[in-house]
Short mmCIF file of C-alpha atoms in Angstrom, two decimals:
data_model
loop_
_atom_site.label_atom_id
_atom_site.label_comp_id
_atom_site.label_asym_id
_atom_site.label_seq_id
_atom_site.Cartn_x
_atom_site.Cartn_y
_atom_site.Cartn_z
CA MET A 10 -21.37 44.20 63.53
CA GLN A 11 -22.73 47.70 63.90
CA ALA A 12 -24.49 47.08 67.34
CA PHE A 13 -21.35 44.96 68.94
CA THR A 14 -19.29 48.04 67.73
CA GLU A 15 -21.93 50.86 69.18
CA GLN A 16 -21.91 48.82 72.60
CA ARG A 17 -18.06 48.89 73.00
CA SER A 18 -17.93 52.23 71.56
CA ALA A 19 -20.17 53.84 73.78
CA ASN A 20 -18.36 52.58 77.09
CA PRO A 21 -14.94 53.79 77.42
CA THR A 22 -13.97 50.99 79.96
CA ASP A 23 -15.03 48.12 77.61
CA ASP A 24 -12.83 45.68 77.20
CA THR A 25 -14.75 42.87 74.77
CA PRO A 26 -11.99 41.22 72.97
CA ASP A 27 -11.38 42.27 69.48
CA GLU A 28 -12.92 39.91 66.58
CA ILE A 29 -12.67 39.30 63.18
CA TRP A 30 -15.50 37.75 61.07
CA VAL A 31 -15.08 35.95 57.93
CA CYS A 32 -18.21 35.01 56.08
CA GLN A 33 -20.04 35.20 52.48
CA HIS A 34 -23.16 37.23 51.55
CA PRO A 35 -25.62 36.41 49.30
CA PRO A 36 -25.90 38.84 46.24
CA VAL A 37 -26.26 42.23 47.25
CA PHE A 38 -25.14 45.92 46.08
CA THR A 39 -23.80 47.80 48.92
CA GLN A 40 -23.51 51.78 48.97
CA GLY A 41 -21.13 53.69 51.07
CA LEU A 42 -21.90 57.38 52.75
CA ALA A 43 -20.46 59.08 49.87
CA GLY A 44 -22.62 56.90 47.29
CA LYS A 45 -23.67 58.51 44.20
CA ALA A 46 -26.59 57.26 42.60
CA GLU A 47 -25.32 57.45 39.21
CA HIS A 48 -22.70 54.83 39.80
CA LEU A 49 -25.39 52.26 40.02
CA LEU A 50 -25.92 51.94 35.79
CA PHE A 51 -29.18 49.58 36.12
CA ASN A 52 -30.70 46.77 38.37
CA PRO A 53 -33.58 45.43 36.70
CA PRO A 54 -36.49 43.93 38.75
CA GLY A 55 -37.14 40.47 37.87
CA PRO A 56 -36.03 37.04 39.37
CA ASP A 57 -32.45 37.96 39.31
CA HIS A 58 -33.03 41.21 41.37
CA ILE A 59 -30.34 42.41 43.42
CA PRO A 60 -30.89 44.58 46.15
CA VAL A 61 -29.27 47.54 47.16
CA VAL A 62 -28.29 48.39 50.70
CA GLN A 63 -27.44 51.50 52.13
CA THR A 64 -24.42 51.50 54.63
CA ASN A 65 -22.67 53.68 56.72
CA ARG A 66 -19.07 52.91 55.57
CA GLY A 67 -16.64 54.75 53.59
CA GLY A 68 -16.77 54.39 49.52
CA GLN A 69 -19.15 54.03 47.16
CA VAL A 70 -20.71 51.49 45.61
CA THR A 71 -19.52 47.70 45.90
CA TYR A 72 -20.92 44.01 45.06
CA HIS A 73 -20.58 41.11 47.32
CA GLY A 74 -22.01 37.72 46.53
CA PRO A 75 -21.13 33.70 46.71
CA GLY A 76 -17.99 33.09 46.43
CA GLN A 77 -16.21 36.33 47.93
CA VAL A 78 -14.13 36.08 51.31
CA VAL A 79 -15.65 39.09 53.48
CA ALA A 80 -13.60 40.05 56.42
CA TYR A 81 -14.88 42.37 59.38
CA PRO A 82 -12.16 43.26 61.70
CA LEU A 83 -14.17 44.75 65.00
CA LEU A 84 -11.07 46.07 66.60
CA ASP A 85 -10.20 48.88 69.11
CA LEU A 86 -7.19 50.96 67.52
CA LYS A 87 -6.60 52.73 70.68
CA ARG A 88 -6.17 49.29 72.62
CA ARG A 89 -3.94 48.07 69.61
CA GLY A 90 -1.78 51.51 69.56
CA TYR A 91 -2.21 52.46 65.93
CA PHE A 92 -4.15 54.99 64.26
CA VAL A 93 -6.78 54.69 60.84
CA LYS A 94 -4.19 55.05 58.18
CA GLU A 95 -1.81 52.55 59.63
CA TYR A 96 -4.75 50.27 60.03
CA VAL A 97 -5.69 50.52 56.41
CA TYR A 98 -2.27 49.91 55.53
CA ARG A 99 -2.18 46.55 57.29
CA VAL A 100 -5.42 45.44 56.14
CA GLU A 101 -4.23 45.83 52.49
CA GLN A 102 -0.75 44.18 53.62
CA ALA A 103 -2.78 40.88 54.79
CA VAL A 104 -4.75 40.78 51.39
CA LEU A 105 -1.19 41.24 49.35
CA ARG A 106 0.13 38.27 51.34
CA THR A 107 -2.50 36.11 51.03
CA LEU A 108 -2.50 36.99 47.16
CA GLN A 109 1.18 36.05 47.35
CA ASP A 110 0.62 32.75 49.03
CA LEU A 111 -1.33 31.60 46.01
CA GLY A 112 1.47 33.55 43.52
CA VAL A 113 -0.51 36.53 42.68
CA THR A 114 1.27 39.70 42.83
CA GLY A 115 -1.25 42.76 44.10
CA HIS A 116 -0.34 46.25 43.96
CA ARG A 117 -1.87 49.35 45.87
CA VAL A 118 -2.84 52.29 43.56
CA ALA A 119 -2.86 56.09 45.08
CA GLY A 120 -5.62 57.32 45.99
CA ALA A 121 -7.82 54.13 45.16
CA PRO A 122 -7.89 51.73 48.74
CA GLY A 123 -7.98 48.43 47.40
CA ILE A 124 -6.26 45.44 45.79
CA TYR A 125 -5.43 45.54 41.93
CA VAL A 126 -3.77 43.27 39.58
CA ARG A 127 -1.99 43.33 36.21
CA LEU A 128 -4.40 41.84 33.62
CA ASP A 129 -1.56 40.93 31.50
CA ASP A 130 0.59 39.04 33.80
CA PRO A 131 -1.24 38.79 37.52
CA PHE A 132 2.27 37.05 38.31
CA ALA A 133 4.56 39.02 37.51
CA HIS A 134 6.88 40.54 40.51
CA ALA A 135 7.81 43.83 39.00
CA ALA A 136 5.98 46.72 41.04
CA LEU A 137 4.02 49.37 39.12
CA THR A 138 6.17 51.98 37.61
CA GLY A 139 5.94 55.82 36.46
CA PRO A 140 2.41 57.92 37.51
CA THR A 141 -0.86 56.97 36.28
CA ASP A 142 -2.98 58.23 33.35
CA PRO A 143 -5.32 60.63 34.89
CA ALA A 144 -7.84 59.77 32.01
CA ASP A 145 -7.01 55.82 32.98
CA PRO A 146 -5.94 55.69 36.48
CA PHE A 147 -6.36 51.96 36.16
CA ARG A 148 -5.22 50.72 32.63
CA GLY A 149 -4.00 47.33 32.47
CA LEU A 150 -5.23 46.85 36.22
CA GLY A 151 -8.09 44.80 37.85
CA LYS A 152 -9.24 44.76 41.16
CA VAL A 153 -9.47 41.85 43.11
CA ALA A 154 -9.96 43.21 46.84
CA ALA A 155 -12.44 45.88 47.58
CA LEU A 156 -12.01 47.95 51.16
CA GLY A 157 -14.50 49.94 53.03
CA ILE A 158 -14.19 50.67 56.87
CA LYS A 159 -16.26 52.47 59.15
CA VAL A 160 -14.03 53.88 62.47
CA SER A 161 -16.24 54.70 65.54
CA ARG A 162 -14.67 56.25 68.66
CA HIS A 163 -11.52 54.17 67.67
CA CYS A 164 -13.44 51.07 67.32
CA THR A 165 -13.52 49.55 63.27
CA TYR A 166 -16.15 47.73 61.58
CA HIS A 167 -17.04 46.76 57.77
CA GLY A 168 -13.88 45.63 56.29
CA VAL A 169 -12.41 44.12 53.33
CA ALA A 170 -13.70 41.47 50.29
CA LEU A 171 -11.54 39.47 48.77
CA ASN A 172 -13.14 37.85 44.83
CA VAL A 173 -12.09 34.50 44.80
CA ALA A 174 -14.79 32.72 42.52
CA MET A 175 -17.80 34.84 41.93
CA ASP A 176 -20.47 35.41 39.14
CA LEU A 177 -18.33 38.57 38.32
CA ALA A 178 -21.66 39.49 36.04
CA PRO A 179 -23.14 42.09 38.36
CA TYR A 180 -20.49 44.18 38.35
CA ALA A 181 -21.37 45.19 34.82
CA ARG A 182 -24.29 46.98 36.75
CA ILE A 183 -22.17 49.78 38.87
CA ASN A 184 -19.06 51.56 38.58
CA PRO A 185 -17.14 49.40 41.02
CA CYS A 186 -16.07 51.88 44.15
CA GLY A 187 -17.40 54.55 41.86
CA TYR A 188 -14.72 54.29 38.76
CA ASN A 189 -16.15 54.27 35.41
CA GLY A 190 -14.63 51.24 33.81
CA LEU A 191 -12.91 49.75 36.49
CA LYS A 192 -12.36 46.01 35.75
CA THR A 193 -13.09 43.65 38.71
CA VAL A 194 -11.57 40.26 38.44
CA ASP A 195 -11.77 37.14 40.81
CA LEU A 196 -8.68 34.58 41.48
CA ALA A 197 -10.94 31.74 39.75
CA SER A 198 -10.62 34.60 36.28
CA LEU A 199 -7.02 34.83 37.04
CA GLY A 200 -5.97 31.03 36.87
CA VAL A 201 -5.74 30.69 40.60
CA ASP A 202 -8.01 27.50 41.59
CA VAL A 203 -8.55 27.82 45.58
CA SER A 204 -11.10 26.93 47.40
CA TRP A 205 -13.31 29.56 49.21
CA ASP A 206 -12.26 28.07 52.86
CA GLU A 207 -8.74 28.08 51.82
CA ALA A 208 -8.43 31.63 50.66
CA ALA A 209 -10.62 32.76 53.75
CA GLY A 210 -8.14 30.64 56.22
CA ARG A 211 -5.23 32.87 54.59
CA LEU A 212 -6.63 35.74 55.00
CA ALA A 213 -8.01 35.07 58.27
CA GLN A 214 -4.46 34.28 59.72
CA HIS A 215 -2.77 37.27 57.55
CA LEU A 216 -5.43 39.98 59.18
CA ASP A 217 -4.75 38.04 62.30
CA SER A 218 -1.09 38.58 62.17
CA PHE A 219 -0.62 42.19 60.65
CA LEU A 220 -2.98 43.62 62.53
CA ALA A 221 -1.49 42.66 65.80
CA PRO A 222 -0.80 45.39 68.36
#
């Protein structure tokens, strides 16, 4: 992914077609450029040891594992005609539409990239209202999709991860995305029975649509 982007961004006349890679990873913690060691709460050695990989994406620490759809849009934003802020909005919109297909209402939280759901009723359509509590900005919410990107000479890589049906226990070893106490959920824990293949196909389709020029 990084080599693909470096090759194309190093050549101002490069016409390599954009791609979207969709996959799932073996268990791994990834740390972003701004990542702080204190957000890794513990990671004991042994047969269940999960490696920590340093990356050059934005954001703090997160977890990837089987049962999670990870999508990496490798796009030339200059060619597509929009800037980074709109790119992030479009990626999040693709996740929101994927959740909508499955009957779940996702939400944005200002200043905290990713998509969240109401824990008490993830299927309710009402928008979040009122200012968040500074002491607990995620009260009543769970994070179902994480976003971490990198842009090099207007070319994007890294991307978005949607939790479908995975082992959520490793999230207890970190402060997800740098937020102490942030609850992480997947579609299975919300009561949504969907296969990885179906969720991946829907997300890929919506990314292709929302990221169009």
